[in-house]
Amino acid sequence: MQTITILGATGSIGSSTLDVISRHPERYKLYAVSGFSNLPRLADIVIKHEPEYAVVHTEKDAIAIKTLIQERSSRFSEKSVFPKILCGQQGLIDIAKESAVDTVMSAIVGAAGLMPTMAAVKAGKKVLLANKESLVMSGELFMKAVEEHGATLIPIDSEHNAIFQCLPYEYQYGKTQESGISHILLTASGGPFRCMMPDELENVTPDQACAHPNWDMGRKISVDSASMMNKGLEFIEAKWLFGVNEQDIKVVIHPQSTIHSMVQYRDGSVLAQLGNPDMRTPIAHALAFPQRIESGVDALDFFALADFSFEKPEKDRFPNLFLAMEASALGQAATTALNAANEIAVDAFLTGKLKFTDIYKINAQVVERAHNVTLARLEDILAHDEACRAYAKESIAEINA
Ligand code: NAD
Ligand code: MG
């Protein structure tokens, strides 16, 4: 029996994880969950799965969730089944490193995921990593901590999970130089704006940006997919996860999202992982690794598949992707800056305070301003993240002035 903490249980990845877990009650026990703004959803999760712990943002939320749980289920008026409610970042860290926990699903969106994910790594857990932002913010330190503390890191991002599956077993972590690999081929759907001209992007709305053709995801990653910043963040994620250089990763647009990514070998072979676009596949793979379990995803029907097509990404349509590649080559301060700026810019876009095309401008200005800093410790990274958020807010105010 694996005991599991889900950081970000109320989100899209959290829900898919709960779905897979509930198909295998003999294998998995949910130990702890966290939520943030959607307390009714968290209450429903607690009632259905009866974890030992639930983490909310504030003390006020802790009181509210208790009331919600009691209102929704009479069973929970008994103290014996009531979970312990914890609050804030310390609560997240506690459920990530708790000794009774084997596996931590890191599915909080954004920089808020870094410290609890690090806590799971430092406690030597099996860490299922959906929160790509933690690697973008702290790649080298993060991977060092994985090695030092003997954590097992399995990527959940569908592309990285695919690459992981296409690598030889003994080379899954950073030994790619000796493995005969020529390139990692990171596939991208191109998102909802793949066929739009650059000047048409000026006035797109948040709802248009969040209407992804193939994947159903949270709003931040949906906007990142529309701008292809998501692929940029994934480029940086791949570099750290698999210990490769920038020139060893190629981005290929594959609009059907059936091939989730590929590894090209020196002998001419290309290994690909295919499947329907449903995150329950990589989640089930990571949960059961190295075994395989049923995930609830339909089998791929080859006879119903449309054409497989491939395109090169263009810089004038997807400048954020190319900015991320440049930031990756510049180093840690640049990618931390990029992540911070992008979180602020995407939030401003989603709340109607910034044009879609201005997300790139904010990101580029902050990377330019803040790439030349040395970040040796986690505290330096957090301080840099904070400073870059302030720079991004200044840039947004200037653009809107
Ligand atoms: P989501 O918005 O649906 O869910 C985010 C979760 O994070 C929620 O549970 C929310 O309560 C929590 N959260 C948000 N802000 C928080 C904060 N400040 N403190 C604590 N918790 C907070 O997002 P999602 O689509 O599930 O994505 C989660 C992560 O997984 C992201 O890093 C994303 O890039 C990655 N990811 C998602 C998908 C996908 O298909 N959805 C695919 C690959 C990778
Ligand atoms: Mg992905």
Coordinates of C-alpha atoms and ligand atoms in Angstrom, one line a residue:
M1 CA 0.0 0.0 0.0
Q2 CA 1.4 3.4 -1.1
T3 CA 0.4 6.3 1.1
I4 CA 0.0 9.5 -0.9
T5 CA 0.0 13.3 -0.4
I6 CA -1.5 15.4 -3.2
L7 CA -0.3 19.0 -3.2
G8 CA -3.0 20.8 -5.2
A9 CA -5.7 18.2 -5.0
T10 CA -8.5 20.5 -6.1
G11 CA -6.9 21.3 -9.5
S12 CA -6.9 19.5 -12.8
I13 CA -3.9 17.3 -12.1
G14 CA -5.2 16.7 -8.6
S15 CA -8.6 15.5 -9.9
S16 CA -7.0 13.2 -12.4
T17 CA -4.7 11.8 -9.7
L18 CA -7.7 11.2 -7.4
D19 CA -9.5 9.4 -10.3
V20 CA -6.6 7.0 -10.8
I21 CA -6.1 6.4 -7.1
S22 CA -9.7 5.6 -6.6
R23 CA -9.5 2.8 -9.2
H24 CA -6.9 1.0 -7.1
P25 CA -7.9 1.2 -3.4
E26 CA -5.8 -1.9 -2.7
R27 CA -2.7 -0.1 -3.9
Y28 CA -3.1 3.5 -2.8
K29 CA -4.2 5.3 0.4
L30 CA -4.7 9.0 0.3
Y31 CA -2.9 10.5 3.3
A32 CA -3.1 14.2 2.8
V33 CA -4.5 16.8 0.4
S34 CA -4.2 20.5 -0.1
G35 CA -6.5 23.1 -1.7
F36 CA -6.4 26.9 -2.0
S37 CA -9.4 28.8 -3.3
N38 CA -11.9 26.1 -4.0
L39 CA -13.0 25.0 -0.5
P40 CA -16.2 23.2 -1.6
R41 CA -14.2 21.0 -3.9
L42 CA -11.7 20.3 -1.1
A43 CA -14.6 19.4 1.3
D44 CA -15.9 16.9 -1.2
I45 CA -12.5 15.3 -1.6
V46 CA -12.2 15.0 2.2
I47 CA -15.6 13.4 2.4
K48 CA -15.0 10.9 -0.4
H49 CA -11.4 9.9 0.4
E50 CA -11.1 10.5 4.1
P51 CA -7.5 11.6 4.3
E52 CA -5.7 12.1 7.6
Y53 CA -4.8 15.7 6.8
A54 CA -6.2 18.6 4.7
V55 CA -4.3 21.9 4.1
V56 CA -5.9 25.2 3.4
H57 CA -4.5 28.7 2.9
T58 CA -5.5 30.6 6.1
E59 CA -7.0 30.0 9.6
K60 CA -10.2 31.5 8.3
D61 CA -10.3 28.8 5.6
A62 CA -9.7 26.2 8.2
I63 CA -12.8 27.2 10.0
A64 CA -14.8 27.4 6.8
I65 CA -13.7 24.0 5.5
K66 CA -14.7 22.3 8.8
T67 CA -18.2 23.8 8.5
L68 CA -18.5 22.8 4.9
I69 CA -17.5 19.2 5.6
Q70 CA -20.0 18.9 8.5
E71 CA -22.7 20.5 6.4
R72 CA -22.1 18.1 3.5
S73 CA -21.8 14.8 5.5
S74 CA -23.3 13.7 8.8
R75 CA -20.5 11.1 9.3
F76 CA -18.1 14.0 9.8
S77 CA -19.7 15.3 12.9
E78 CA -17.9 12.4 14.6
K79 CA -14.4 13.4 15.6
S80 CA -12.8 10.1 14.7
V81 CA -13.1 10.5 10.9
F82 CA -12.4 14.2 10.8
P83 CA -9.0 15.1 9.2
K84 CA -6.5 17.4 10.9
I85 CA -6.7 20.7 9.1
L86 CA -3.4 22.6 8.6
C87 CA -2.7 26.0 7.1
G88 CA -0.4 27.9 4.8
Q89 CA 3.1 27.0 3.5
Q90 CA 4.1 25.3 6.7
G91 CA 1.1 23.0 6.4
L92 CA 2.1 22.1 2.8
I93 CA 5.6 21.4 3.9
D94 CA 4.4 19.2 6.8
I95 CA 2.2 17.0 4.6
A96 CA 5.0 16.7 1.9
K97 CA 7.7 15.5 4.4
E98 CA 5.5 13.5 6.8
S99 CA 7.2 10.2 7.6
A100 CA 4.0 8.2 7.0
V101 CA 3.9 9.4 3.3
D102 CA 5.6 7.4 0.5
T103 CA 4.6 9.4 -2.6
V104 CA 4.0 13.1 -3.1
M105 CA 2.1 14.4 -6.1
S106 CA 3.3 17.9 -6.7
A107 CA 0.4 19.6 -8.5
I108 CA 0.2 23.1 -7.1
V109 CA 0.5 25.7 -9.9
G110 CA 3.3 28.2 -10.0
A111 CA 6.1 29.2 -7.6
A112 CA 3.9 28.3 -4.6
G113 CA 4.8 24.7 -5.4
L114 CA 8.5 25.1 -4.9
M115 CA 9.0 24.9 -1.1
P116 CA 6.6 22.0 -0.5
T117 CA 8.0 20.1 -3.4
M118 CA 11.6 20.7 -2.1
A119 CA 10.4 19.4 1.3
A120 CA 9.3 16.2 -0.3
V121 CA 12.6 15.9 -2.2
K122 CA 14.6 16.5 1.0
A123 CA 12.6 13.9 2.8
G124 CA 13.6 11.4 0.1
K125 CA 10.1 10.8 -1.1
K126 CA 8.9 9.4 -4.4
V127 CA 8.0 12.8 -6.0
L128 CA 5.6 12.9 -9.0
L129 CA 6.4 16.3 -10.5
A130 CA 3.6 18.1 -12.3
N131 CA 4.8 21.5 -10.9
K132 CA 7.3 22.3 -13.7
E133 CA 7.8 25.8 -12.2
S134 CA 9.9 24.4 -9.4
L135 CA 12.5 23.1 -11.9
V136 CA 12.4 26.3 -13.9
M137 CA 13.0 28.3 -10.7
S138 CA 15.7 26.2 -9.1
G139 CA 16.8 23.5 -11.6
E140 CA 20.4 22.8 -10.5
L141 CA 19.6 23.0 -6.7
F142 CA 16.5 20.9 -7.2
M143 CA 18.3 18.1 -9.1
K144 CA 21.2 18.2 -6.6
A145 CA 18.7 17.8 -3.7
V146 CA 17.1 14.8 -5.5
E147 CA 20.5 13.1 -5.7
E148 CA 21.7 14.0 -2.2
H149 CA 18.5 12.9 -0.5
G150 CA 17.8 9.8 -2.6
A151 CA 14.4 11.0 -3.7
T152 CA 12.8 9.3 -6.7
L153 CA 11.6 11.9 -9.2
I154 CA 9.1 10.9 -11.9
P155 CA 7.9 13.5 -14.4
I156 CA 4.1 13.9 -14.8
D157 CA 4.2 16.5 -17.6
S158 CA 3.0 14.4 -20.5
E159 CA 6.0 15.2 -22.6
H160 CA 8.6 14.5 -19.9
N161 CA 6.8 11.4 -18.9
A162 CA 6.9 10.3 -22.5
I163 CA 10.6 11.0 -22.8
F164 CA 11.3 9.2 -19.5
Q165 CA 9.4 6.2 -21.0
C166 CA 11.5 6.4 -24.2
L167 CA 14.9 6.5 -22.4
P168 CA 16.7 3.3 -21.5
Y169 CA 15.9 2.3 -18.0
E170 CA 19.4 2.8 -16.6
Y171 CA 19.7 6.2 -18.2
Q172 CA 16.4 7.8 -17.1
Y173 CA 18.2 10.3 -15.0
G174 CA 20.9 12.5 -16.6
K175 CA 23.2 9.9 -18.1
T176 CA 22.1 10.6 -21.7
Q177 CA 25.6 11.3 -23.0
E178 CA 26.5 7.6 -22.7
S179 CA 23.2 6.3 -24.0
G180 CA 23.5 6.9 -27.7
I181 CA 20.9 9.6 -27.7
S182 CA 21.0 12.2 -30.5
H183 CA 18.1 14.5 -29.5
I184 CA 15.1 14.8 -27.3
L185 CA 12.1 15.8 -29.4
L186 CA 9.7 17.8 -27.3
T187 CA 6.3 17.8 -29.0
A188 CA 3.9 20.7 -28.7
S189 CA 0.3 21.0 -29.8
G190 CA 0.7 24.7 -30.8
G191 CA -2.4 25.5 -28.7
P192 CA -5.5 27.3 -29.7
F193 CA -3.7 30.1 -31.7
R194 CA -1.4 27.9 -33.8
C195 CA -3.1 29.0 -37.1
M196 CA -3.6 32.7 -36.2
M197 CA -1.4 35.5 -37.7
P198 CA 0.8 37.3 -35.1
D199 CA -1.3 40.6 -35.5
E200 CA -4.5 38.7 -34.8
L201 CA -3.3 37.8 -31.4
E202 CA -3.5 41.3 -30.1
N203 CA -7.1 41.2 -28.9
V204 CA -7.7 37.5 -28.0
T205 CA -9.6 37.0 -24.7
P206 CA -8.8 34.8 -21.7
D207 CA -11.6 32.4 -22.6
Q208 CA -10.2 32.0 -26.1
A209 CA -6.7 31.4 -24.7
C210 CA -8.1 28.8 -22.3
A211 CA -9.9 26.9 -24.9
H212 CA -7.2 24.3 -25.7
P213 CA -8.0 22.1 -28.6
N214 CA -6.7 18.8 -27.0
W215 CA -6.1 19.2 -23.3
D216 CA -8.4 20.2 -20.4
M217 CA -6.2 22.1 -17.9
G218 CA -6.0 24.8 -15.3
R219 CA -6.2 28.4 -16.5
K220 CA -2.5 29.4 -16.0
I221 CA -1.1 26.5 -17.9
S222 CA -3.8 27.0 -20.6
V223 CA -2.6 30.5 -21.2
D224 CA 1.0 29.3 -21.2
S225 CA 0.0 26.7 -23.9
A226 CA -1.6 29.4 -26.0
S227 CA 1.5 31.6 -25.8
M228 CA 3.8 28.5 -26.0
M229 CA 5.5 29.7 -22.9
N230 CA 4.4 26.3 -21.6
K231 CA 6.7 24.7 -24.1
G232 CA 9.5 27.1 -23.1
L233 CA 9.1 26.1 -19.5
E234 CA 9.1 22.5 -20.5
F235 CA 12.3 23.0 -22.5
I236 CA 14.0 24.2 -19.3
E237 CA 12.3 21.4 -17.4
A238 CA 13.7 18.8 -19.8
K239 CA 17.2 20.2 -19.6
W240 CA 17.3 19.7 -15.9
L241 CA 15.4 16.4 -15.7
F242 CA 17.4 14.6 -18.3
G243 CA 20.8 16.4 -17.8
V244 CA 21.0 17.6 -21.5
N245 CA 22.2 20.8 -23.2
E246 CA 19.9 23.3 -25.0
Q247 CA 21.1 22.1 -28.4
D248 CA 20.1 18.5 -27.5
I249 CA 16.4 19.5 -27.3
K250 CA 14.2 20.2 -30.4
V251 CA 10.7 21.5 -30.2
V252 CA 8.3 19.9 -32.8
I253 CA 4.7 21.1 -33.2
H254 CA 2.4 18.1 -33.5
P255 CA -1.2 19.4 -33.5
Q256 CA -2.9 16.1 -32.9
S257 CA -1.2 15.6 -29.4
T258 CA -1.1 11.8 -29.9
I259 CA 2.7 11.5 -29.8
H260 CA 3.6 12.9 -26.4
S261 CA 7.3 13.3 -27.2
M262 CA 10.2 11.3 -28.6
V263 CA 13.8 10.4 -28.2
Q264 CA 16.0 10.2 -31.3
Y265 CA 19.0 7.9 -31.1
R266 CA 22.4 8.1 -33.0
D267 CA 21.7 4.9 -34.9
G268 CA 18.6 6.5 -36.6
S269 CA 16.0 5.0 -34.3
V270 CA 13.2 7.2 -32.9
L271 CA 11.3 6.0 -29.9
A272 CA 7.9 7.7 -29.2
Q273 CA 5.3 7.4 -26.6
L274 CA 1.7 7.7 -27.9
G275 CA -1.7 7.8 -26.3
N276 CA -4.9 9.8 -26.0
P277 CA -4.4 13.2 -24.5
D278 CA -5.4 12.4 -20.9
M279 CA -3.2 13.1 -17.9
R280 CA -4.3 10.0 -16.2
T281 CA -1.9 8.0 -18.4
P282 CA 1.3 9.7 -17.1
I283 CA -0.1 9.8 -13.6
A284 CA -0.8 6.1 -13.6
H285 CA 2.6 5.4 -15.1
A286 CA 4.3 7.4 -12.4
L287 CA 2.2 6.0 -9.6
A288 CA 2.9 2.4 -10.5
F289 CA 6.4 2.7 -12.0
P290 CA 8.0 0.3 -12.9
Q291 CA 4.7 -1.6 -13.1
R292 CA 1.7 -0.7 -15.2
I293 CA -1.9 -0.2 -14.0
E294 CA -5.2 0.6 -15.5
S295 CA -5.8 4.4 -15.7
G296 CA -9.3 4.8 -17.0
V297 CA -8.0 6.2 -20.4
D298 CA -9.5 4.7 -23.5
A299 CA -7.1 2.6 -25.7
L300 CA -5.8 4.5 -28.6
D301 CA -7.8 3.7 -31.7
F302 CA -5.3 3.8 -34.7
F303 CA -8.1 3.5 -37.3
A304 CA -9.9 6.5 -35.9
L305 CA -6.7 8.7 -35.9
A306 CA -6.5 11.7 -38.2
D307 CA -3.2 12.4 -40.0
F308 CA 0.0 12.9 -38.0
S309 CA 1.5 16.2 -38.9
F310 CA 4.6 18.1 -37.7
E311 CA 5.6 21.8 -38.0
K312 CA 8.5 24.0 -36.9
P313 CA 7.6 26.7 -34.4
E314 CA 8.0 30.2 -35.7
K315 CA 9.6 33.0 -33.6
D316 CA 7.2 35.8 -34.7
R317 CA 4.1 33.7 -33.7
F318 CA 5.6 32.2 -30.5
P319 CA 8.2 34.6 -29.2
N320 CA 7.8 33.3 -25.6
L321 CA 9.1 29.9 -26.6
F322 CA 12.3 31.4 -28.0
L323 CA 12.7 33.8 -25.0
A324 CA 12.6 30.7 -22.7
M325 CA 15.3 29.0 -24.8
E326 CA 17.5 32.1 -24.6
A327 CA 16.8 32.3 -20.8
S328 CA 17.8 28.7 -20.4
A329 CA 21.2 29.4 -22.0
L330 CA 21.6 32.5 -19.8
G331 CA 21.2 30.5 -16.6
Q332 CA 19.3 30.2 -13.4
A333 CA 18.7 33.9 -12.7
A334 CA 17.1 34.3 -16.2
T335 CA 14.8 31.3 -15.9
T336 CA 13.7 32.3 -12.4
A337 CA 13.0 35.8 -13.7
L338 CA 11.1 34.5 -16.6
N339 CA 8.9 32.3 -14.5
A340 CA 8.1 35.1 -12.0
A341 CA 7.4 37.6 -14.8
N342 CA 5.2 35.1 -16.6
E343 CA 3.1 34.3 -13.5
I344 CA 2.4 38.0 -13.0
A345 CA 1.8 38.7 -16.7
V346 CA -0.5 35.7 -17.1
D347 CA -2.5 36.7 -14.0
A348 CA -2.8 40.3 -15.4
F349 CA -4.0 38.9 -18.7
L350 CA -6.5 36.6 -17.0
T351 CA -7.9 39.5 -15.0
G352 CA -8.2 41.8 -18.0
K353 CA -5.3 44.0 -17.1
L354 CA -2.9 43.1 -19.9
K355 CA -3.2 42.2 -23.6
F356 CA -2.2 38.7 -24.6
T357 CA 0.7 39.9 -26.8
D358 CA 2.0 42.1 -23.9
I359 CA 2.8 38.9 -21.9
Y360 CA 5.9 38.5 -24.0
K361 CA 6.9 42.1 -23.6
I362 CA 6.8 41.9 -19.8
N363 CA 8.7 38.6 -19.8
A364 CA 11.4 39.9 -22.1
Q365 CA 11.8 43.1 -20.1
V366 CA 12.2 41.3 -16.8
V367 CA 14.6 38.7 -18.2
E368 CA 16.7 41.5 -19.6
R369 CA 16.7 43.4 -16.3
A370 CA 17.3 40.5 -14.0
H371 CA 19.4 37.8 -15.6
N372 CA 22.8 38.9 -14.3
V373 CA 22.6 37.7 -10.7
T374 CA 24.2 34.7 -9.0
L375 CA 21.7 32.5 -7.2
A376 CA 23.6 30.0 -5.0
R377 CA 21.0 29.2 -2.4
L378 CA 17.3 28.5 -2.3
E379 CA 16.9 31.8 -0.3
D380 CA 18.6 33.7 -3.1
I381 CA 16.1 32.2 -5.6
L382 CA 13.1 33.1 -3.5
A383 CA 14.4 36.7 -3.1
H384 CA 15.1 36.9 -6.9
D385 CA 11.6 35.6 -7.6
E386 CA 10.1 38.3 -5.3
A387 CA 12.2 41.0 -6.9
C388 CA 11.2 39.9 -10.5
R389 CA 7.5 39.9 -9.6
A390 CA 7.9 43.5 -8.5
Y391 CA 9.8 44.3 -11.8
A392 CA 6.9 42.7 -13.8
K393 CA 4.3 44.8 -12.0
E394 CA 6.3 47.9 -12.8
S395 CA 6.5 46.9 -16.4
I396 CA 2.8 46.3 -16.5
A397 CA 2.1 49.7 -15.0
E398 CA 4.3 51.3 -17.6
I399 CA 2.6 49.6 -20.5
N400 CA -0.8 50.5 -19.2
A401 CA 0.2 54.1 -18.4
Ligands
NAD1 P1 -5.1 24.1 -11.6 O1 -5.2 25.6 -11.6 O2 -6.2 23.3 -12.1 O3 -4.8 23.6 -10.1 C1 -3.8 24.2 -9.3 C2 -3.8 23.7 -7.9 O4 -2.9 24.5 -7.1 C3 -5.1 23.8 -7.1 O5 -5.3 22.7 -6.3 C4 -5.0 25.0 -6.3 O6 -5.7 24.9 -5.1 C5 -3.5 25.0 -6.0 N1 -2.9 26.4 -5.8 C6 -3.0 27.4 -6.6 N2 -2.4 28.5 -6.1 C7 -1.9 28.1 -4.9 C8 -1.1 28.7 -3.9 N3 -0.7 30.0 -4.0 N4 -0.8 28.0 -2.8 C9 -1.1 26.7 -2.7 N5 -1.9 26.1 -3.6 C10 -2.2 26.7 -4.7 O7 -3.7 23.7 -12.3 P2 -3.3 22.3 -13.0 O8 -3.7 22.4 -14.5 O9 -3.8 21.2 -12.2 O10 -1.7 22.4 -13.0 C11 -1.0 22.1 -11.8 C12 0.5 22.0 -12.2 O11 0.6 20.9 -13.1 C13 1.0 23.2 -12.9 O12 2.4 23.4 -12.5 C14 1.0 22.8 -14.4 O13 2.0 23.5 -15.1 C15 1.3 21.3 -14.3 N6 0.7 20.6 -15.4 C16 -0.6 20.5 -15.6 C17 -1.1 19.7 -16.7 C18 -2.6 19.6 -16.9 O14 -3.0 18.9 -17.8 N7 -3.4 20.3 -16.2 C19 -0.2 19.1 -17.5 C20 1.2 19.2 -17.3 C21 1.6 19.9 -16.2
MG2 MG 3.1 19.3 -20.9

